Coordinates of C-alpha atoms in Angstrom, one line a residue:
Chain M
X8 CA -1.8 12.7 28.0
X9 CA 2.0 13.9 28.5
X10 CA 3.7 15.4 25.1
X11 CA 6.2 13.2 23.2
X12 CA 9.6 14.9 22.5
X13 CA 10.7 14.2 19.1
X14 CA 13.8 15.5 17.0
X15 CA 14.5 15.6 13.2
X16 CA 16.4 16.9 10.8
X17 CA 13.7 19.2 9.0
X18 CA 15.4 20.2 5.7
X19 CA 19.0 20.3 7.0
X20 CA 18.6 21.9 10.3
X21 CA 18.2 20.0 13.1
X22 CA 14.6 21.0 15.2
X23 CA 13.4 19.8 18.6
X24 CA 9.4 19.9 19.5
X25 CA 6.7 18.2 21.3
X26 CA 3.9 15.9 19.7
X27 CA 0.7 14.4 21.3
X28 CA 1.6 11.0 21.0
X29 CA -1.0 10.3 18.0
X30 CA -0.2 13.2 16.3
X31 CA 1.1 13.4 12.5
X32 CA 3.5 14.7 10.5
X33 CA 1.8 17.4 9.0
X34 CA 0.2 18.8 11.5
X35 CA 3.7 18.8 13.5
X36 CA 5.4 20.6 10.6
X37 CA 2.4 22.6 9.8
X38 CA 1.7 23.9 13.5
X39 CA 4.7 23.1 14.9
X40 CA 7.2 23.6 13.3
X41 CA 5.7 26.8 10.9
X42 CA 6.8 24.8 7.6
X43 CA 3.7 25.4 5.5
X44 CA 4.9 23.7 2.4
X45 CA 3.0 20.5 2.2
X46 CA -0.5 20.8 2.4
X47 CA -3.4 19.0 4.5
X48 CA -5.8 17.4 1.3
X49 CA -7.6 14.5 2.5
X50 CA -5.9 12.9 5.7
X51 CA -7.1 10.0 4.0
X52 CA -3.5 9.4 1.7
X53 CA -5.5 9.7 -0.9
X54 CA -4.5 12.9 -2.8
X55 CA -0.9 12.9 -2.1
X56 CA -0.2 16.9 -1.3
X57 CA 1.4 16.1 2.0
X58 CA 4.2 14.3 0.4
X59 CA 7.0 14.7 2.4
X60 CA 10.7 12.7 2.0
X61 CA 11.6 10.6 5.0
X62 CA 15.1 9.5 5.0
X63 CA 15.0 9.9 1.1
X64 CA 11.5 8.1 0.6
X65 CA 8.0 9.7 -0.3
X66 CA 5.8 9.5 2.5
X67 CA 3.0 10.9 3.4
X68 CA 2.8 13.3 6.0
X69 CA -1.1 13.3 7.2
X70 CA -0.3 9.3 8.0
X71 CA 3.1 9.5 9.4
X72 CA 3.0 9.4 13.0
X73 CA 5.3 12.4 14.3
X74 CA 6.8 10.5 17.0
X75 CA 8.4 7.8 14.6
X76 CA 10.2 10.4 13.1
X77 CA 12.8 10.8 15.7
X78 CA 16.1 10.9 14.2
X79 CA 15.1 10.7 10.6
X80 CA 15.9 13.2 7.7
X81 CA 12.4 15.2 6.9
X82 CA 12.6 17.2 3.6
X83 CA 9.9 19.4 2.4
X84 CA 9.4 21.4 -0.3
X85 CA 10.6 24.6 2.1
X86 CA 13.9 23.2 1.4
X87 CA 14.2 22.5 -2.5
X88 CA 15.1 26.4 -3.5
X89 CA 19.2 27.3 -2.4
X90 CA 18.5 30.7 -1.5
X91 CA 17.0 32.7 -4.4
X92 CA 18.1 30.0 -6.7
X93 CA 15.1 27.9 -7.6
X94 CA 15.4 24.0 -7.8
X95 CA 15.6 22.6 -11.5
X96 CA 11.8 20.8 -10.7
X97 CA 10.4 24.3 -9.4
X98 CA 11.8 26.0 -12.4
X99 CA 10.7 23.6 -14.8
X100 CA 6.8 23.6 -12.9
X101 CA 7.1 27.8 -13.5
X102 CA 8.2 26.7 -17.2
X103 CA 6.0 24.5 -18.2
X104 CA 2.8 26.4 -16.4
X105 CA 2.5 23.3 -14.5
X106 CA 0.7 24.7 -11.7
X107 CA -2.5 26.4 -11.7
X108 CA -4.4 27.0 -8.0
X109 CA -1.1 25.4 -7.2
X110 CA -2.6 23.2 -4.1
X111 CA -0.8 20.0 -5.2
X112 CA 2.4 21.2 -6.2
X113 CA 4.6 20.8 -3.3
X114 CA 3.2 17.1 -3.5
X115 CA 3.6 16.9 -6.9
X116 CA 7.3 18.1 -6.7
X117 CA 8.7 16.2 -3.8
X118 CA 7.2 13.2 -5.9
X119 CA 8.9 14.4 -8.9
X120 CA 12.1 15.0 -6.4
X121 CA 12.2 11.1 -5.3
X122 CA 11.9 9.6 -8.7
X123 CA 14.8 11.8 -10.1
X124 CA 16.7 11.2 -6.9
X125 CA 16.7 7.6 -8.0
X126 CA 16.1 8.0 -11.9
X127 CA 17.5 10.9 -13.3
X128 CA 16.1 9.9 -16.8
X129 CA 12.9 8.3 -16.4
X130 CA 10.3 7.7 -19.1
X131 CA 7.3 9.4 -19.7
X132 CA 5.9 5.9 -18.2
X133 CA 8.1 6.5 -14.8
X134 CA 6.7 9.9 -13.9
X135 CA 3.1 8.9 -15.0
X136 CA 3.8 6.2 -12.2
X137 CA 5.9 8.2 -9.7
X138 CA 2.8 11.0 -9.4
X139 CA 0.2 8.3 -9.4
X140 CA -0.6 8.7 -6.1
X141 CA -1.0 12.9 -6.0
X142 CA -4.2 14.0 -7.5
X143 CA -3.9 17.5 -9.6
X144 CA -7.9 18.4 -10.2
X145 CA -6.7 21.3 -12.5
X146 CA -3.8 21.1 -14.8
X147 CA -5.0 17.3 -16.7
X148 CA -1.4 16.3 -15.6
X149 CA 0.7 16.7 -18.8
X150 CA 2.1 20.2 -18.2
X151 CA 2.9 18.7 -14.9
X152 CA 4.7 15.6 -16.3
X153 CA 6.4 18.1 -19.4
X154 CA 7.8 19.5 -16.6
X155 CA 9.1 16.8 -14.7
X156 CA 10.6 15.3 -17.5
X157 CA 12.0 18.8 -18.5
X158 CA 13.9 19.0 -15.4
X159 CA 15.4 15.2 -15.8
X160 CA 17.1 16.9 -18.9
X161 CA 17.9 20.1 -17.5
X162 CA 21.5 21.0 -16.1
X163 CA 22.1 20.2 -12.6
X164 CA 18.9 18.5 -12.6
X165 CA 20.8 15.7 -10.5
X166 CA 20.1 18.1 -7.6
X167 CA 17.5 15.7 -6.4
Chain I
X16 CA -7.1 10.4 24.7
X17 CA -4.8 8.1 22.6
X18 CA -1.7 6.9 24.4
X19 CA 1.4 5.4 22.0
X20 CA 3.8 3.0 23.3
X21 CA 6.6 1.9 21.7
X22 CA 7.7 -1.6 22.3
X23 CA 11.0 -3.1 21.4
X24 CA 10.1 -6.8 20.9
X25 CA 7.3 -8.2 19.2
X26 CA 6.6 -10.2 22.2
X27 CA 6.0 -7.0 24.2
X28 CA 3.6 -5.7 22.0
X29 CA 2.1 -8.7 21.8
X30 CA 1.4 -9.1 25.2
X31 CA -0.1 -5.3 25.4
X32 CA -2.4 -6.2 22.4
X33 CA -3.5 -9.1 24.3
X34 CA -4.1 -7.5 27.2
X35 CA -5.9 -4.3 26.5
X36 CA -8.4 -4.9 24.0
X37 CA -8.5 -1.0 23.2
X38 CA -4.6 -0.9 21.9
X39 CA -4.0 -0.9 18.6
X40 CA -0.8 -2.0 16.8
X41 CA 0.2 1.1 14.1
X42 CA 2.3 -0.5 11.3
X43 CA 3.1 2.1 8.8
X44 CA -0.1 4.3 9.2
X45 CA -1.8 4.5 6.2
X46 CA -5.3 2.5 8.3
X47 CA -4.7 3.3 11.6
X48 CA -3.7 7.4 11.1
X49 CA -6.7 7.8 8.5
X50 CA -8.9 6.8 11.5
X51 CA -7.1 9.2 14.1
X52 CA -7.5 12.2 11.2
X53 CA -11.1 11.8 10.7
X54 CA -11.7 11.2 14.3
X55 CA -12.8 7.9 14.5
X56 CA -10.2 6.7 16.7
X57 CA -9.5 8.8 19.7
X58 CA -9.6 6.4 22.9
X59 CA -7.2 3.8 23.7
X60 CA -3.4 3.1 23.0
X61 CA -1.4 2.6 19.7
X62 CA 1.6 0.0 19.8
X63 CA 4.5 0.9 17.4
X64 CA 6.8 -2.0 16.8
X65 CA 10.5 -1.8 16.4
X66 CA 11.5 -4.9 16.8
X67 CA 13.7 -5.7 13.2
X68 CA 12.3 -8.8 13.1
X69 CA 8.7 -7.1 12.5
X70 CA 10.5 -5.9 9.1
X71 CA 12.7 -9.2 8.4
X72 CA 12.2 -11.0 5.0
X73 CA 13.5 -14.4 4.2
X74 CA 12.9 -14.9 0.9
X75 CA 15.9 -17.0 0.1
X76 CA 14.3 -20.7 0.6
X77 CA 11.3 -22.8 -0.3
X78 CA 9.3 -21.3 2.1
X79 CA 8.9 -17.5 2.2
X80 CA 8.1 -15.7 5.4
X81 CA 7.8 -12.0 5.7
X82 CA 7.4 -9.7 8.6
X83 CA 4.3 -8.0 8.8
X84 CA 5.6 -4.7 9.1
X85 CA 7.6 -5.5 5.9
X86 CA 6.5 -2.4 3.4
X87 CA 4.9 -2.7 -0.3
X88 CA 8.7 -1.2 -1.4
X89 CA 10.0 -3.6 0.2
X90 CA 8.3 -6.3 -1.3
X91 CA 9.2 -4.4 -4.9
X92 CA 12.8 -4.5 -4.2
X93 CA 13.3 -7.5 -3.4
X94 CA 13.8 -9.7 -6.5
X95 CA 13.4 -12.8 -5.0
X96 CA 10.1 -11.7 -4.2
X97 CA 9.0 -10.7 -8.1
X98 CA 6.0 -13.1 -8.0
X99 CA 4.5 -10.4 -5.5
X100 CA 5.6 -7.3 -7.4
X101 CA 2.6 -6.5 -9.6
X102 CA 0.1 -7.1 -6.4
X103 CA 2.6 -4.9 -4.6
X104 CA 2.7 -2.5 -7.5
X105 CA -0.9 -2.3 -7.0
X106 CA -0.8 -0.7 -3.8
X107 CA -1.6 2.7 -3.9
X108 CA 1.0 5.4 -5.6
X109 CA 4.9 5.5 -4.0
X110 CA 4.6 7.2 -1.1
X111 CA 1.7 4.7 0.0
X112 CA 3.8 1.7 -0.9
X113 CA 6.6 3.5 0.9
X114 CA 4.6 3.2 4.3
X115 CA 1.8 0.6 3.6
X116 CA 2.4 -3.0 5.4
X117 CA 2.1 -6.9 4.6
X118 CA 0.4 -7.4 8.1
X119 CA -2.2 -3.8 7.6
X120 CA -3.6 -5.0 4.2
X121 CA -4.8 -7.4 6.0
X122 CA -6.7 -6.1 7.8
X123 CA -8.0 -3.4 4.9
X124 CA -12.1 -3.2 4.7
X125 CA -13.3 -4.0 0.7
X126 CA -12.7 -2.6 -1.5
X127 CA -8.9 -2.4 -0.3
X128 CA -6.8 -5.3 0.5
X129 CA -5.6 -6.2 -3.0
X130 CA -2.2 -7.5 -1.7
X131 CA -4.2 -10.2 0.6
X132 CA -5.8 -11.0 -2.5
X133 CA -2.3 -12.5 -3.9
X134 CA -1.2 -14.1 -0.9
X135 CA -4.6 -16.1 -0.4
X136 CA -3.8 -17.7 -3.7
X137 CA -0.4 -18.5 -2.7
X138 CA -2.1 -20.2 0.5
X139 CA -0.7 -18.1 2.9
X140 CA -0.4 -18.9 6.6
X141 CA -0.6 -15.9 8.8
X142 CA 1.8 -16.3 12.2
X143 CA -0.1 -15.1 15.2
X144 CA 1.3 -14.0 18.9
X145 CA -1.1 -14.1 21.9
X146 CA 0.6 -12.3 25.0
X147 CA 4.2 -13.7 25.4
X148 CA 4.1 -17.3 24.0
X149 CA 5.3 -18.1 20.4
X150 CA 3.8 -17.2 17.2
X151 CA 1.2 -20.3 16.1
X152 CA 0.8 -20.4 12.0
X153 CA -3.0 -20.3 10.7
X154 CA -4.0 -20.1 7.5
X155 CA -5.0 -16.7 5.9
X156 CA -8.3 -18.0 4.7
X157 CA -9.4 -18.7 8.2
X158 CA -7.8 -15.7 10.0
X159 CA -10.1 -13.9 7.3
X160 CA -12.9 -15.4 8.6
X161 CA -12.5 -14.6 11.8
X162 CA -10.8 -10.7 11.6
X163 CA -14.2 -8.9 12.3
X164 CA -14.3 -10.6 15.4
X165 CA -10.9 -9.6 16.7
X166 CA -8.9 -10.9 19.4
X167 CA -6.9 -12.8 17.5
X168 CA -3.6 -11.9 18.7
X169 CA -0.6 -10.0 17.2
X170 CA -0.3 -10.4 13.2
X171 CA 3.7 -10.9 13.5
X172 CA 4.3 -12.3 9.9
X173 CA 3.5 -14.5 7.1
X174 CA 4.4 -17.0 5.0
X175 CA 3.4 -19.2 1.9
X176 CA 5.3 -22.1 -0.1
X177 CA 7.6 -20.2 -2.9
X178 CA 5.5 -20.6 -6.3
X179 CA 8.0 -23.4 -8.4
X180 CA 7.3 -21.4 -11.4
X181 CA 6.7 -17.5 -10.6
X182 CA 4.4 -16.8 -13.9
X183 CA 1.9 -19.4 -12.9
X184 CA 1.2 -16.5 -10.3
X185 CA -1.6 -14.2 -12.2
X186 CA -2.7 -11.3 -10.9
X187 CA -5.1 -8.4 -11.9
X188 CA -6.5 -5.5 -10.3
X189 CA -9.2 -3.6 -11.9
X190 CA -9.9 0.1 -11.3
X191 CA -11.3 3.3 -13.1
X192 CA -8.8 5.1 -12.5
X193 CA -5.4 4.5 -14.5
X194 CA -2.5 3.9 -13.0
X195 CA -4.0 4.1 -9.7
X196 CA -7.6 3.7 -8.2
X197 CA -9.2 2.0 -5.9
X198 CA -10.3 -1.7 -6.8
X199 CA -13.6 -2.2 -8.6
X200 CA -12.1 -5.9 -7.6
X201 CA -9.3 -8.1 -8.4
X202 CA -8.1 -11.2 -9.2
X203 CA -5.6 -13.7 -8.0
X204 CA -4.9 -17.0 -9.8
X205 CA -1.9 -19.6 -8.7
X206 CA -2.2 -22.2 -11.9
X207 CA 0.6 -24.5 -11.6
X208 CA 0.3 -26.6 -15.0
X209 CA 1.7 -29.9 -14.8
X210 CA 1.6 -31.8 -18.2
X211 CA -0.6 -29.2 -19.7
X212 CA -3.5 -29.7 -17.1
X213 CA -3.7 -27.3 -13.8
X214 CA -2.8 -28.9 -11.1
X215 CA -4.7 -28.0 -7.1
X216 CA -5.7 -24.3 -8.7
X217 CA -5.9 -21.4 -5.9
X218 CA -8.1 -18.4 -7.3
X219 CA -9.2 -15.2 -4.7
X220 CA -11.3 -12.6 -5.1
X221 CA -10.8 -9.0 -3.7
X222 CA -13.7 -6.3 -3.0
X223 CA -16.4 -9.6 -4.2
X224 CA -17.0 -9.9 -0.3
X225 CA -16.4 -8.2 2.9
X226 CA -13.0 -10.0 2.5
X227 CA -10.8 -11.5 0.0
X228 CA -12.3 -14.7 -0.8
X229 CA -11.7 -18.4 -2.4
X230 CA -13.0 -18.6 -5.3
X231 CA -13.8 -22.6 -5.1
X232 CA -16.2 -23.1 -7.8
X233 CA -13.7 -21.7 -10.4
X234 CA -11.0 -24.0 -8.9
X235 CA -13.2 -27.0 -9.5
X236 CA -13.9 -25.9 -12.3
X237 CA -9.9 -25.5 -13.7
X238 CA -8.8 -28.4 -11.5
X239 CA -7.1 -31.4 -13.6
X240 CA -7.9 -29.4 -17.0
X241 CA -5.9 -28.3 -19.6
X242 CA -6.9 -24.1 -20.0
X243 CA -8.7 -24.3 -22.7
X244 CA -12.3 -22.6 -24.1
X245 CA -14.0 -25.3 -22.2
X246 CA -12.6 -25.0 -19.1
X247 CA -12.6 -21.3 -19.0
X248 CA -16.1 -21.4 -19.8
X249 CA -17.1 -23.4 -17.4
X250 CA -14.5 -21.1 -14.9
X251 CA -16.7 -18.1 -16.4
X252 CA -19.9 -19.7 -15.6
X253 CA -18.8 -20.8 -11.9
X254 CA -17.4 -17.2 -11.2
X255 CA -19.8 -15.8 -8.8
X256 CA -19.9 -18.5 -6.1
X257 CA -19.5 -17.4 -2.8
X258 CA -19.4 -13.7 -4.2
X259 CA -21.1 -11.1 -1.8
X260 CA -19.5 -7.9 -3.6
X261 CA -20.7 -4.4 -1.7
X262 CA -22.8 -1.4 -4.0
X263 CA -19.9 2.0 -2.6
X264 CA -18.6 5.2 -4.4
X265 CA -16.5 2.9 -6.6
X266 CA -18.7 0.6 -8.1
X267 CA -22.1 -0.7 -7.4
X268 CA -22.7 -4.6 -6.5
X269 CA -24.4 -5.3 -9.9
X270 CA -21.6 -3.9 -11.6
X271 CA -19.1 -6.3 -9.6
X272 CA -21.0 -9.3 -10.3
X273 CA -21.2 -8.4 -14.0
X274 CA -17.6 -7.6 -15.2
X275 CA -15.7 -10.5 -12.3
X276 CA -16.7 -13.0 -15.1
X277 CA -15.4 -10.8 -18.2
X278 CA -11.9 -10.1 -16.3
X279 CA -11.6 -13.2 -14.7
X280 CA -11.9 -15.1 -18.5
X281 CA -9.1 -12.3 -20.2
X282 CA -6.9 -13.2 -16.8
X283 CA -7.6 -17.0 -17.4
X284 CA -7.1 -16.6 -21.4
X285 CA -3.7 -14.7 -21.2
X286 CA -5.7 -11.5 -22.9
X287 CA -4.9 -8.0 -21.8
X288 CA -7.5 -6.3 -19.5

């Protein structure tokens, strides 16, 4: 079957590839395109550590077909830091020892990225709901959601 | 192989759904790519819509019709649609609800399919396109019915009367897992009251049978009374008809049959869960 060309914004720089036509996101980025930041869980869309922003909104990246991606924004976590300088939700995670084998962070901070992008002071309820969908198996969640709710008060937070 | 064709108008993909019986319309991936990435799906040709309409809601009149590819985030921000918003809010976490359809839950296996759930109670008609004719309206219950078998043509939208009073529209979806897990079942109750009585009560079961279901014995049950002890009761007691829950890794079938009546009383009751 002939490759698909498709062409994104990944993280503000425009990139250019070729997909199978039923291939996904993830593996597109992952192979691809060499951005290792969100991880392949489940493929199911069950544990949420592919989330990826797509025009602004969480998807996830193990069910978003690559090839309806052409000419949308893609954000990852790859793109969060501004050079050395860590993003308020990656320094708040490190803060807050909010990540432990560390698997589900980048899912857990483009999550966290979305709600404040939209929210910037949301209640403990808010991010309980925003992460629902991205399963952490080691931290119990509450140094995660400290954290998230750290960086909604922290300066320049708005950074979303 | 899997080929992917991208079709502009509904019509067009209608007519390749019609015609090839291995082509497979993707809405926003969460059923169709979960098969492709555990490798159950690797022959035949996926159909992605672009067609605006496919997305359109019209939400503004008495009647309500909404594009199947219309997303669960769509549905919550839309405040014309708030009647829908905690079946919505049900769906999965945000990035789910970001990509999950109207038109896919209906076709989600049990335990899934909680959305469908709400829209059987609001007596939903589902608007089906064979090849390149015009949609034809059917009613959800039936298209149910008959989704194992297939062939029913293109799911382009659907639509149900607008409830006259939006809290009359009760909805619950139980799961282990707080905020979000996978049904154990759920409930959907449309109970207009008129002159303290319920008037032509809708009730539907998700994850009781191999699809959301009627529950008819409960709506004969509530019909023409006032929701009080007795009627709930005898609401409690008529529960189970038609119930064919399945025993899987959320909850076994014994357990379904014995907590629908204890959920469905608290939903009738006004009690929390």
């Amino acid at each position: 079957m002939a490759k698909l060309p498709v062409q994104f914004r990944l993280n503000g720089s425009d990139r250019a590839t070729f997909v199978d036509p039923a291939s996904n996101l993830l593996d597109t980025l992952r192979r691809g395109l060499g951005d290792f930041g969100p991880k392949y869980g489940c493929g199911q869309g069950t544990c949420g550590v592919c989330t990826v922003l797509v025009d602004g909104e969480p998807q996830l990246a193990c069910l978003t077909l690559a090839a309806s991606c052409e000419g949308r924004q893609i954000e990852t976590t790859s793109g969060m830091a501004d050079g050395p300088e860590l993003h308020p939700l990656q320094a708040a995670f490190m803060d807050h020892f909010a990540a432990q084998c560390g698997f589900c962070t980048p899912g857990m901070l483009t999550a966290a990225r979305a709600l404040l992008a939209k929210n910037p002071h949301p209640s403990r309820d808010e991010v309980v709901e925003a992460i629902s969908g991205n399963i952490c198996r080691c931290t119990g969640y509450e140094p995660i959601i400290a954290a998230i709710l750290a960086a909604a008060d922290a300066p320049g937070a708005r950074r979303a | 192989m899997l080929d992917l064709r991208t079709c502009a108008s509904l019509s067009e993909a209608a007519g390749i759904v019609s015609g090839d019986r291995q082509a497979l319309l993707i809405g926003g991936g969460t059923l169709v790519m979960r098969e492709v990435n555990e490798g159950r799906l690797t022959e035949g040709t996926l159909v992605r819509v672009t067609d605006p309409a496919f997305r359109q809601i019209s939400a503004g009149g008495a009647r309500v019709e909404l594009g199947a590819g219309v997303t669960m985030a769509m549905v919550l921000a839309n405040r014309e649609l708030a009647c829908l918003h905690a079946p919505a809010r049900g769906i999965g976490g945000p990035a789910v609800r970001t990509m999950a359809t109207i038109g896919g839950n209906l076709f989600a296996a049990a335990p899934y399919g909680d959305f469908t759930v709400a829209l059987l109670a609001l007596d939903a008609q589902v608007v089906l396109q064979s090849g390149y004719g015009s949609g034809r309206a059917v009613s959800l219950e039936d298209f149910l019915s008959a989704r194992e078998r297939g062939g029913q043509g293109l799911v382009t939208a659907v639509q149900f009367a607008r409830p006259q009073n939006p809290p009359e529209l009760h909805f619950r979806k139980i799961s282990r897992v707080k905020p979000k897990g996978i049904s154990v079942l759920s409930i959907a109750a449309y109970l207009p009251l008129s002159g303290g009585r319920v008037t032509q009560a809708r009730v539907a079961y998700g994850a009781m049978a191999p699809t959301p279901i009627r529950a008819r014995g409960v709506e004969r049950a509530l019909d023409g009374k006032p929701l009080d002890q007795a009627a709930i009761q005898a609401a409690k007691q008529a529960a189970l008809e038609g119930c064919r829950p399945a025993t899987d890794a959320i909850a076994s079938e014994w357990y379904r049959r014995e907590i629908l009546p204890v959920h469905l009383g608290r939903l009738l009751a006004g009690e929390p869960r």
